[in-house]
CSV table of C-alpha atoms and ligand atoms in Angstrom, one decimal:
chain,number,residue,atom,x,y,z
A,1,MET,CA,62.2,-20.0,-19.5
A,2,LYS,CA,64.3,-22.8,-21.0
A,3,ARG,CA,65.7,-23.8,-17.6
A,4,LYS,CA,64.7,-24.1,-13.9
A,5,LEU,CA,64.8,-21.0,-11.7
A,6,ARG,CA,67.7,-21.2,-9.2
A,7,MET,CA,66.8,-20.7,-5.5
A,8,GLY,CA,69.1,-19.8,-2.6
A,9,MET,CA,67.9,-20.1,1.0
A,10,VAL,CA,68.6,-18.3,4.3
A,11,GLY,CA,67.5,-20.4,7.2
A,12,GLY,CA,65.5,-23.6,6.7
A,13,GLY,CA,68.1,-26.0,7.9
A,14,LYS,CA,67.6,-29.3,9.7
A,15,ASP,CA,66.9,-27.3,12.8
A,16,ALA,CA,63.9,-25.4,11.3
A,17,PHE,CA,60.2,-25.9,10.7
A,18,ILE,CA,59.0,-24.0,7.6
A,19,GLY,CA,62.1,-24.2,5.4
A,20,ALA,CA,61.3,-27.8,4.4
A,21,VAL,CA,57.7,-26.8,3.5
A,22,HIS,CA,59.1,-24.1,1.2
A,23,ARG,CA,61.3,-26.6,-0.5
A,24,ILE,CA,58.5,-29.1,-1.1
A,25,ALA,CA,56.3,-26.2,-2.4
A,26,ALA,CA,59.1,-24.8,-4.6
A,27,PHE,CA,60.0,-28.2,-6.2
A,28,MET,CA,56.4,-29.4,-6.7
A,29,ASP,CA,56.1,-28.1,-10.3
A,30,GLY,CA,59.7,-29.0,-11.3
A,31,LYS,CA,60.5,-25.4,-12.3
A,32,ILE,CA,62.8,-24.5,-9.4
A,33,GLU,CA,66.0,-26.0,-8.1
A,34,LEU,CA,68.0,-25.3,-4.9
A,35,VAL,CA,71.6,-24.2,-5.6
A,36,CYS,CA,72.9,-22.5,-2.5
A,37,GLY,CA,72.2,-21.5,1.1
A,38,ALA,CA,73.2,-20.3,4.5
A,39,PHE,CA,70.8,-22.8,6.1
A,40,SER,CA,71.3,-22.3,9.8
A,41,ILE,CA,72.7,-20.1,12.5
A,42,ASP,CA,74.9,-23.1,13.3
A,43,PRO,CA,77.5,-23.6,10.6
A,44,GLU,CA,77.7,-27.4,11.2
A,45,VAL,CA,73.9,-27.7,10.9
A,46,SER,CA,74.0,-25.6,7.7
A,47,ARG,CA,76.7,-27.9,6.3
A,48,GLN,CA,74.8,-31.1,7.1
A,49,SER,CA,71.6,-29.7,5.8
A,50,ALA,CA,73.3,-28.8,2.5
A,51,GLU,CA,74.8,-32.3,2.2
A,52,GLU,CA,71.3,-33.9,2.7
A,53,LEU,CA,69.9,-31.6,0.1
A,54,PHE,CA,72.7,-32.2,-2.4
A,55,VAL,CA,73.8,-28.6,-2.4
A,56,ALA,CA,77.4,-28.3,-3.7
A,57,PRO,CA,79.8,-27.6,-0.7
A,58,ASN,CA,81.2,-24.5,-2.4
A,59,ARG,CA,77.7,-23.0,-2.5
A,60,VAL,CA,77.1,-23.3,1.3
A,61,TYR,CA,77.9,-19.9,2.9
A,62,ALA,CA,78.7,-18.7,6.4
A,63,ASN,CA,75.9,-16.1,6.3
A,64,TYR,CA,73.6,-14.3,4.0
A,65,GLU,CA,76.0,-11.4,3.4
A,66,GLU,CA,78.6,-13.8,2.1
A,67,MET,CA,76.1,-15.7,0.0
A,68,ILE,CA,74.6,-12.6,-1.7
A,69,ALA,CA,78.1,-11.1,-2.3
A,70,LYS,CA,79.6,-14.3,-3.7
A,71,GLU,CA,76.5,-15.3,-5.8
A,72,SER,CA,76.5,-11.8,-7.4
A,73,GLN,CA,80.1,-12.5,-8.7
A,74,LEU,CA,79.1,-15.8,-10.4
A,75,PRO,CA,78.4,-15.9,-14.1
A,76,GLU,CA,74.7,-15.3,-15.0
A,77,GLY,CA,74.3,-18.9,-16.1
A,78,ASP,CA,75.2,-20.2,-12.6
A,79,ARG,CA,74.2,-17.8,-9.9
A,80,MET,CA,70.9,-18.0,-8.0
A,81,ASP,CA,67.9,-16.2,-9.4
A,82,PHE,CA,66.1,-15.6,-6.2
A,83,LEU,CA,66.5,-15.8,-2.4
A,84,THR,CA,64.0,-17.5,-0.1
A,85,ILE,CA,64.2,-16.1,3.5
A,86,VAL,CA,62.9,-18.5,6.2
A,87,THR,CA,64.7,-17.1,9.3
A,88,PRO,CA,63.1,-15.6,12.4
A,89,ASN,CA,61.3,-12.3,11.8
A,90,PHE,CA,64.2,-10.0,12.8
A,91,LEU,CA,66.3,-11.6,10.0
A,92,HIS,CA,64.0,-10.9,7.1
A,93,PHE,CA,64.7,-7.3,6.3
A,94,GLY,CA,68.5,-7.5,6.0
A,95,PRO,CA,68.7,-10.3,3.5
A,96,ALA,CA,65.7,-9.1,1.6
A,97,LYS,CA,67.1,-5.6,1.1
A,98,MET,CA,70.6,-6.8,0.2
A,99,ALA,CA,69.2,-9.4,-2.2
A,100,LEU,CA,67.0,-6.9,-4.0
A,101,GLU,CA,69.8,-4.4,-4.3
A,102,ASN,CA,72.1,-7.1,-5.8
A,103,GLY,CA,69.7,-8.0,-8.5
A,104,PHE,CA,67.9,-11.0,-7.0
A,105,ASP,CA,64.2,-11.6,-6.6
A,106,VAL,CA,62.9,-12.5,-3.1
A,107,VAL,CA,60.5,-14.9,-1.4
A,108,VAL,CA,60.2,-13.9,2.2
A,109,GLU,CA,58.1,-15.3,5.1
A,110,LYS,CA,55.6,-13.2,7.0
A,111,PRO,CA,55.6,-11.0,8.9
A,112,MET,CA,57.7,-9.3,6.2
A,113,THR,CA,59.8,-7.3,8.8
A,114,VAL,CA,59.7,-6.4,12.5
A,115,THR,CA,58.8,-2.7,12.0
A,116,LEU,CA,56.6,-0.7,9.6
A,117,ASP,CA,59.5,1.6,8.7
A,118,GLU,CA,61.5,-1.5,7.5
A,119,ALA,CA,58.5,-2.6,5.5
A,120,LYS,CA,58.3,0.7,3.8
A,121,GLU,CA,62.0,0.7,3.1
A,122,LEU,CA,61.6,-2.7,1.4
A,123,LYS,CA,58.7,-1.4,-0.7
A,124,ALA,CA,60.9,1.6,-1.8
A,125,THR,CA,63.7,-0.9,-2.6
A,126,VAL,CA,61.4,-3.1,-4.7
A,127,GLU,CA,60.3,0.0,-6.6
A,128,LYS,CA,63.8,1.3,-7.1
A,129,THR,CA,65.3,-2.1,-8.3
A,130,GLY,CA,62.3,-3.4,-10.2
A,131,ARG,CA,62.7,-6.8,-8.6
A,132,THR,CA,59.8,-9.0,-7.4
A,133,LEU,CA,59.1,-9.7,-3.8
A,134,CYS,CA,56.7,-12.5,-2.8
A,135,LEU,CA,55.4,-12.8,0.7
A,136,THR,CA,54.2,-16.3,1.7
A,137,HIS,CA,50.7,-15.7,3.2
A,138,THR,CA,49.9,-19.4,2.7
A,139,TYR,CA,46.1,-19.4,3.1
A,140,SER,CA,45.7,-17.1,0.0
A,141,GLY,CA,47.0,-19.9,-2.2
A,142,TYR,CA,44.0,-22.3,-1.8
A,143,PRO,CA,41.7,-22.8,-4.9
A,144,MET,CA,38.5,-22.3,-2.8
A,145,VAL,CA,39.9,-19.1,-1.3
A,146,LYS,CA,40.4,-17.8,-4.8
A,147,GLN,CA,36.9,-18.9,-5.6
A,148,ALA,CA,35.5,-17.0,-2.6
A,149,LYS,CA,37.4,-13.9,-3.7
A,150,ALA,CA,36.1,-14.2,-7.3
A,151,MET,CA,32.5,-14.6,-6.1
A,152,VAL,CA,32.7,-11.5,-3.8
A,153,LYS,CA,34.3,-9.5,-6.7
A,154,ASP,CA,31.5,-10.5,-9.1
A,155,GLY,CA,28.9,-9.2,-6.6
A,156,HIS,CA,27.4,-12.6,-5.9
A,157,PHE,CA,26.6,-11.6,-2.3
A,158,GLY,CA,25.8,-8.0,-3.0
A,159,LYS,CA,27.4,-5.2,-1.0
A,160,ILE,CA,29.6,-6.7,1.7
A,161,ARG,CA,28.5,-5.9,5.3
A,162,LYS,CA,30.4,-8.2,7.7
A,163,ILE,CA,33.7,-10.0,7.7
A,164,VAL,CA,34.8,-12.4,10.5
A,165,VAL,CA,38.2,-14.0,10.5
A,166,GLU,CA,39.7,-16.3,13.1
A,167,TYR,CA,43.1,-17.9,13.8
A,168,PRO,CA,43.0,-19.9,17.0
A,169,GLN,CA,46.0,-22.1,17.9
A,170,GLY,CA,46.8,-23.8,21.1
A,171,TRP,CA,50.5,-24.5,20.9
A,172,LEU,CA,51.6,-21.7,23.2
A,173,SER,CA,49.1,-22.6,26.0
A,174,ARG,CA,52.1,-23.4,28.1
A,175,LEU,CA,55.4,-21.4,28.6
A,176,SER,CA,57.0,-23.5,25.8
A,177,GLU,CA,59.7,-20.8,25.2
A,178,ARG,CA,61.3,-21.7,28.5
A,179,GLU,CA,61.0,-25.5,27.8
A,180,GLY,CA,63.5,-25.8,25.0
A,181,ASN,CA,61.2,-25.0,22.1
A,182,ALA,CA,63.5,-22.9,19.9
A,183,GLY,CA,60.7,-21.8,17.6
A,184,ALA,CA,58.7,-20.6,20.6
A,185,ALA,CA,61.8,-19.0,22.2
A,186,TRP,CA,62.5,-16.5,19.4
A,187,ARG,CA,58.8,-15.8,18.8
A,188,ALA,CA,58.4,-14.8,22.4
A,189,ASP,CA,61.4,-12.5,22.3
A,190,PRO,CA,60.4,-8.9,21.3
A,191,LYS,CA,63.8,-8.2,19.7
A,192,LYS,CA,63.4,-11.2,17.4
A,193,SER,CA,59.6,-11.4,16.9
A,194,GLY,CA,58.5,-7.7,16.8
A,195,LEU,CA,56.0,-5.6,18.6
A,196,SER,CA,53.4,-8.3,19.0
A,197,LEU,CA,53.8,-12.1,19.1
A,198,VAL,CA,50.2,-13.2,18.2
A,199,MET,CA,49.5,-10.5,15.6
A,200,GLY,CA,52.9,-10.8,13.9
A,201,ASP,CA,52.9,-14.6,13.9
A,202,ILE,CA,49.3,-15.3,12.9
A,203,GLY,CA,47.2,-12.1,13.1
A,204,THR,CA,48.8,-10.9,9.9
A,205,HIS,CA,47.7,-14.1,8.1
A,206,VAL,CA,44.0,-13.5,8.8
A,207,ALA,CA,44.2,-9.7,8.3
A,208,HIS,CA,45.6,-10.5,4.8
A,209,LEU,CA,42.9,-13.1,4.2
A,210,ALA,CA,40.1,-10.6,5.1
A,211,GLU,CA,41.5,-8.0,2.7
A,212,TYR,CA,42.4,-10.5,0.0
A,213,VAL,CA,39.0,-12.3,-0.2
A,214,SER,CA,36.8,-9.2,0.3
A,215,GLY,CA,38.9,-6.8,-1.9
A,216,LEU,CA,38.3,-4.2,0.9
A,217,LYS,CA,40.8,-2.3,3.1
A,218,ILE,CA,40.8,-2.0,6.8
A,219,THR,CA,40.4,1.8,7.6
A,220,GLU,CA,39.9,1.8,11.4
A,221,LEU,CA,40.3,-0.7,14.3
A,222,CYS,CA,39.8,-1.2,18.0
A,223,ALA,CA,42.1,-3.9,19.6
A,224,ASP,CA,42.5,-5.8,22.8
A,225,LEU,CA,45.8,-7.7,23.3
A,226,SER,CA,46.5,-10.0,26.3
A,227,THR,CA,49.3,-12.1,27.8
A,228,LEU,CA,47.4,-15.0,29.3
A,229,VAL,CA,50.3,-17.3,30.1
A,230,GLU,CA,52.1,-16.1,33.2
A,231,GLY,CA,55.7,-15.3,32.7
A,232,ARG,CA,55.4,-14.6,28.9
A,233,VAL,CA,56.8,-11.2,27.8
A,234,LEU,CA,54.7,-10.6,24.6
A,235,ASP,CA,51.0,-11.0,24.0
A,236,ASP,CA,49.5,-14.4,23.1
A,237,ASP,CA,45.9,-13.6,22.5
A,238,GLY,CA,44.1,-10.8,20.6
A,239,SER,CA,40.7,-9.6,19.5
A,240,VAL,CA,40.2,-6.7,17.0
A,241,LEU,CA,37.1,-4.9,15.8
A,242,LEU,CA,37.5,-3.7,12.2
A,243,ARG,CA,35.9,-1.2,9.9
A,244,PHE,CA,36.4,-1.4,6.2
A,245,ASP,CA,36.5,1.2,3.4
A,246,ASN,CA,33.0,0.4,2.1
A,247,GLY,CA,31.4,0.7,5.6
A,248,ALA,CA,31.5,-3.1,6.3
A,249,LYS,CA,32.2,-4.1,9.9
A,250,GLY,CA,34.5,-6.9,11.0
A,251,VAL,CA,36.0,-9.0,13.8
A,252,LEU,CA,39.4,-10.6,13.8
A,253,MET,CA,40.5,-13.1,16.5
A,254,ALA,CA,44.1,-14.4,16.7
A,255,SER,CA,45.0,-16.6,19.7
A,256,GLN,CA,47.9,-19.0,20.5
A,257,ILE,CA,46.4,-20.1,23.9
A,258,SER,CA,43.2,-21.6,22.4
A,259,ALA,CA,44.1,-24.9,24.0
A,260,GLY,CA,43.5,-27.9,21.8
A,261,GLU,CA,43.2,-25.9,18.6
A,262,GLU,CA,45.6,-26.7,15.7
A,263,ASN,CA,45.5,-24.2,12.8
A,264,ALA,CA,41.8,-23.4,12.8
A,265,VAL,CA,41.9,-20.5,10.3
A,266,ARG,CA,38.4,-19.6,9.2
A,267,ILE,CA,36.8,-16.7,7.2
A,268,ARG,CA,33.1,-15.8,7.0
A,269,ILE,CA,31.9,-12.9,4.8
A,270,TYR,CA,28.3,-11.7,4.6
A,271,GLY,CA,26.8,-9.4,2.0
A,272,GLU,CA,23.2,-8.1,1.4
A,273,LYS,CA,22.2,-11.3,-0.5
A,274,GLY,CA,24.2,-14.1,1.2
A,275,GLY,CA,27.5,-15.2,2.6
A,276,LEU,CA,30.4,-17.6,2.4
A,277,GLU,CA,32.5,-19.7,4.8
A,278,TRP,CA,35.9,-21.3,4.3
A,279,ALA,CA,38.1,-23.1,6.8
A,280,ASN,CA,41.8,-24.2,6.6
A,281,GLU,CA,41.0,-27.5,8.2
A,282,ASP,CA,38.5,-28.4,5.4
A,283,PRO,CA,40.1,-26.5,2.5
A,284,ASN,CA,38.5,-28.1,-0.5
A,285,ASN,CA,35.1,-26.9,0.7
A,286,LEU,CA,33.6,-23.5,0.2
A,287,ILE,CA,30.2,-23.1,1.8
A,288,ILE,CA,27.8,-20.6,0.2
A,289,LYS,CA,24.8,-19.4,2.2
A,290,MET,CA,22.3,-17.4,0.1
A,291,LEU,CA,19.1,-15.9,1.5
A,292,ASP,CA,16.0,-18.1,0.9
A,293,GLN,CA,18.1,-20.9,-0.7
A,294,PRO,CA,19.5,-24.2,0.6
A,295,ARG,CA,23.1,-24.1,1.4
A,296,GLN,CA,25.6,-24.9,-1.4
A,297,LEU,CA,28.9,-26.7,-1.2
A,298,TYR,CA,31.5,-25.7,-3.8
A,299,ARG,CA,34.3,-28.2,-4.1
A,300,THR,CA,37.8,-27.9,-5.5
A,301,GLY,CA,38.3,-29.2,-9.1
A,302,ASN,CA,34.7,-29.5,-10.3
A,303,ALA,CA,33.5,-28.3,-13.8
A,304,TYR,CA,30.3,-26.6,-12.5
A,305,THR,CA,28.3,-24.7,-15.0
A,306,THR,CA,25.4,-23.5,-12.7
A,307,PRO,CA,24.7,-21.5,-10.7
A,308,TYR,CA,28.3,-20.4,-10.7
A,309,ALA,CA,31.4,-21.8,-12.5
A,310,LEU,CA,34.7,-22.1,-10.7
A,311,SER,CA,36.7,-19.0,-11.6
A,312,SER,CA,39.9,-19.1,-13.7
A,313,PHE,CA,41.8,-18.2,-10.5
A,314,ALA,CA,40.4,-21.3,-8.7
A,315,THR,CA,41.1,-23.6,-11.6
A,316,HIS,CA,44.6,-22.2,-12.3
A,317,ASN,CA,45.5,-23.1,-8.7
A,318,THR,CA,43.9,-26.6,-8.8
A,319,ARG,CA,46.2,-29.5,-9.5
A,320,ILE,CA,44.3,-32.8,-9.4
A,321,PRO,CA,40.8,-34.0,-10.3
A,322,ALA,CA,37.9,-33.4,-7.8
A,323,GLY,CA,37.7,-35.6,-4.8
A,324,HIS,CA,41.5,-36.1,-4.3
A,325,PRO,CA,42.4,-33.9,-1.4
A,326,GLU,CA,44.6,-30.9,-2.0
A,327,GLY,CA,46.1,-29.1,1.0
A,328,LEU,CA,48.6,-26.7,2.5
A,329,LEU,CA,51.5,-27.9,0.5
A,330,GLU,CA,49.7,-27.4,-2.8
A,331,ALA,CA,48.5,-23.9,-1.6
A,332,PHE,CA,52.1,-23.1,-0.8
A,333,ALA,CA,53.2,-24.4,-4.1
A,334,ASN,CA,50.6,-22.2,-5.9
A,335,ILE,CA,52.3,-19.2,-4.4
A,336,TYR,CA,55.7,-20.4,-5.6
A,337,ARG,CA,54.4,-21.3,-9.1
A,338,ASN,CA,52.8,-17.9,-9.6
A,339,PHE,CA,55.9,-16.1,-8.3
A,340,ALA,CA,58.1,-18.2,-10.6
A,341,ALA,CA,55.8,-17.6,-13.6
A,342,THR,CA,55.8,-13.9,-13.0
A,343,THR,CA,59.6,-13.6,-12.6
A,344,SER,CA,60.1,-15.8,-15.7
A,345,ALA,CA,57.7,-13.7,-17.7
A,346,LYS,CA,59.6,-10.6,-16.7
A,347,ARG,CA,62.9,-12.2,-17.8
A,348,GLU,CA,61.4,-13.2,-21.2
A,349,GLY,CA,59.9,-9.7,-21.7
A,350,ARG,CA,56.3,-11.0,-21.5
A,351,THR,CA,53.5,-9.5,-19.4
A,352,PRO,CA,52.4,-11.9,-16.7
A,353,THR,CA,48.8,-13.0,-16.8
A,354,PRO,CA,46.5,-11.8,-13.9
A,355,GLU,CA,46.5,-15.4,-12.6
A,356,GLU,CA,50.3,-15.5,-12.6
A,357,LEU,CA,50.4,-12.1,-10.8
A,358,ASP,CA,48.1,-13.5,-8.0
A,359,PHE,CA,50.5,-13.9,-5.1
A,360,PRO,CA,51.1,-11.7,-2.0
A,361,THR,CA,53.7,-8.9,-2.6
A,362,VAL,CA,55.6,-6.2,-0.8
A,363,ASP,CA,52.4,-4.1,-0.6
A,364,ASP,CA,50.7,-6.9,1.5
A,365,GLY,CA,53.9,-6.9,3.6
A,366,VAL,CA,53.5,-3.2,4.3
A,367,ARG,CA,49.8,-3.7,5.1
A,368,GLY,CA,50.7,-6.5,7.5
A,369,MET,CA,53.3,-4.5,9.4
A,370,ALA,CA,50.9,-1.5,9.5
A,371,PHE,CA,48.2,-3.8,10.9
A,372,VAL,CA,50.6,-5.0,13.7
A,373,GLN,CA,51.6,-1.4,14.5
A,374,ASN,CA,48.0,-0.1,14.5
A,375,VAL,CA,46.8,-3.0,16.7
A,376,VAL,CA,49.5,-2.3,19.3
A,377,THR,CA,48.8,1.4,19.2
A,378,SER,CA,45.1,0.8,19.7
A,379,ASN,CA,45.6,-1.7,22.5
A,380,ALA,CA,47.7,0.9,24.4
A,381,SER,CA,45.2,3.7,23.8
A,382,ASN,CA,42.0,4.7,25.5
A,383,GLU,CA,40.5,5.9,22.2
A,384,LYS,CA,37.8,3.5,21.1
A,385,TRP,CA,38.7,3.6,17.4
A,386,ILE,CA,42.0,4.5,15.7
A,387,LYS,CA,42.6,5.2,12.1
A,388,PHE,CA,44.6,2.5,10.2
A,389,GLU,CA,47.8,4.4,9.3
A,390,GLU,CA,50.3,3.1,6.8
B,410,NAD,P1,62.5,-22.0,13.1
B,410,NAD,O1,63.0,-21.5,14.4
B,410,NAD,O2,62.0,-23.4,13.1
B,410,NAD,O3,63.7,-21.9,12.1
B,410,NAD,C1,64.5,-20.8,11.9
B,410,NAD,C2,65.7,-21.2,11.0
B,410,NAD,O4,66.5,-20.0,10.7
B,410,NAD,C3,66.6,-22.2,11.6
B,410,NAD,O5,67.2,-23.0,10.6
B,410,NAD,C4,67.8,-21.3,12.2
B,410,NAD,O6,69.0,-22.0,12.4
B,410,NAD,C5,67.8,-20.3,11.0
B,410,NAD,N1,68.6,-19.1,11.3
B,410,NAD,C6,68.5,-18.3,12.4
B,410,NAD,N2,69.3,-17.3,12.4
B,410,NAD,C7,70.0,-17.4,11.2
B,410,NAD,C8,71.0,-16.7,10.5
B,410,NAD,N3,71.6,-15.6,11.0
B,410,NAD,N4,71.5,-17.1,9.3
B,410,NAD,C9,70.9,-18.3,8.7
B,410,NAD,N5,70.0,-19.0,9.3
B,410,NAD,C10,69.5,-18.6,10.5
B,410,NAD,O7,61.5,-20.9,12.6
B,410,NAD,P2,60.2,-21.3,11.6
B,410,NAD,O8,59.1,-21.7,12.3
B,410,NAD,O9,60.7,-22.1,10.4
B,410,NAD,O10,59.9,-19.8,11.1
B,410,NAD,C11,60.7,-19.0,10.2
B,410,NAD,C12,59.9,-17.9,9.6
B,410,NAD,O11,58.8,-18.4,8.9
B,410,NAD,C13,59.3,-16.9,10.6
B,410,NAD,O12,59.3,-15.6,10.1
B,410,NAD,C14,57.8,-17.4,10.8
B,410,NAD,O13,56.9,-16.3,11.1
B,410,NAD,C15,57.5,-17.9,9.4
B,410,NAD,N6,56.5,-19.0,9.3
B,410,NAD,C16,55.5,-18.9,8.4
B,410,NAD,C17,54.5,-19.9,8.3
B,410,NAD,C18,53.5,-19.7,7.2
B,410,NAD,O14,52.4,-20.3,7.4
B,410,NAD,N7,53.7,-19.0,6.2
B,410,NAD,C19,54.6,-21.0,9.1
B,410,NAD,C20,55.6,-21.1,10.0
B,410,NAD,C21,56.6,-20.1,10.1
């Protein structure tokens, strides 16, 4: 591409959390610029946000419908190339579908939709339009997560037998949704959040991580959801037993009442010959534990030659020399960079490389919504195991 990709945004105004993270990530490589937006439910907040971000006043729209309709009418050389959707969950499907149908690529936050039916409809829309949809499962963007995936794929650990994923947070240990916390308020409202609070908000992240790193698919599950803070409408804590398509067993824990925890995402995978461990709070470290060997610590950015080189996927997603910390913003930027490279390749008529194609897509969004649906079904059932239906 001889120019920057042009991004539009729904949500992500001064009143929001994750929108600013998306902008940092999108701008990190200098290949994307923000050209338009409907940044907030409040038009004045949207206007002020646009002013601070130097977005031209005539490219600030009242809502996503107006934005997509008017941007579609602009000359090809001016209009946005893709839409980033960073609104509450119930406002993902509408803008995503309309953007795809009007010729725009999409970056959308997780959970992709609020129902499985909507997720399937988005998949059908992606297939019909040939556009690209990127789903921001942040943790899959880290170099050491890529390394873990590559080592599992190469058979370093032998056949995988056990997968343990955790996402404990403590920020909903109180009834924050009734204490003026806007982000907690919509998350705790079933109409805006979906069937499950904890599984939609953070369970989908670790379900994706388990399948992404292992390369396996969940085939059956047994779930227990709870509402442990009195007065809350949706669940805030969940444990799920998992079975995978190669016979491996797993455990997934997602909790927003783990008082004192921050974002303690962790994955452990064990095969016949050894295992691995990676944690979001220490993301440049990948711990390898082989039978009858001392533990090994793989670190981001090193030119190892033995016993195992860092994979092309790990190095492609590493930005600075070893020892300088890389974190969540860089992992987020990796997702944007790979998405941008893929959409640019398609525009140029070039086939994207496997490394460029390595970002979560609409298929992961369908898996995520199926996961939430199946967990809720299992929790309400007396059957011990239910089949993972998509
Ligand atoms: P938030 O409540 O902080 O911000 C929501 C934004 O959407 C606000 O700017 C609000 O004004 C705007 N908005 C609401 N309705 C709108 C409308 N009709 N038109 C335009 N803008 C509208 O929420 P958040 O924490 O930023 O979460 C947003 C999304 O991002 C959620 O789906 C959440 O699950 C996801 N998220 C993902 C991660 C991650 O790690 N990938 C982290 C946090 C949040």
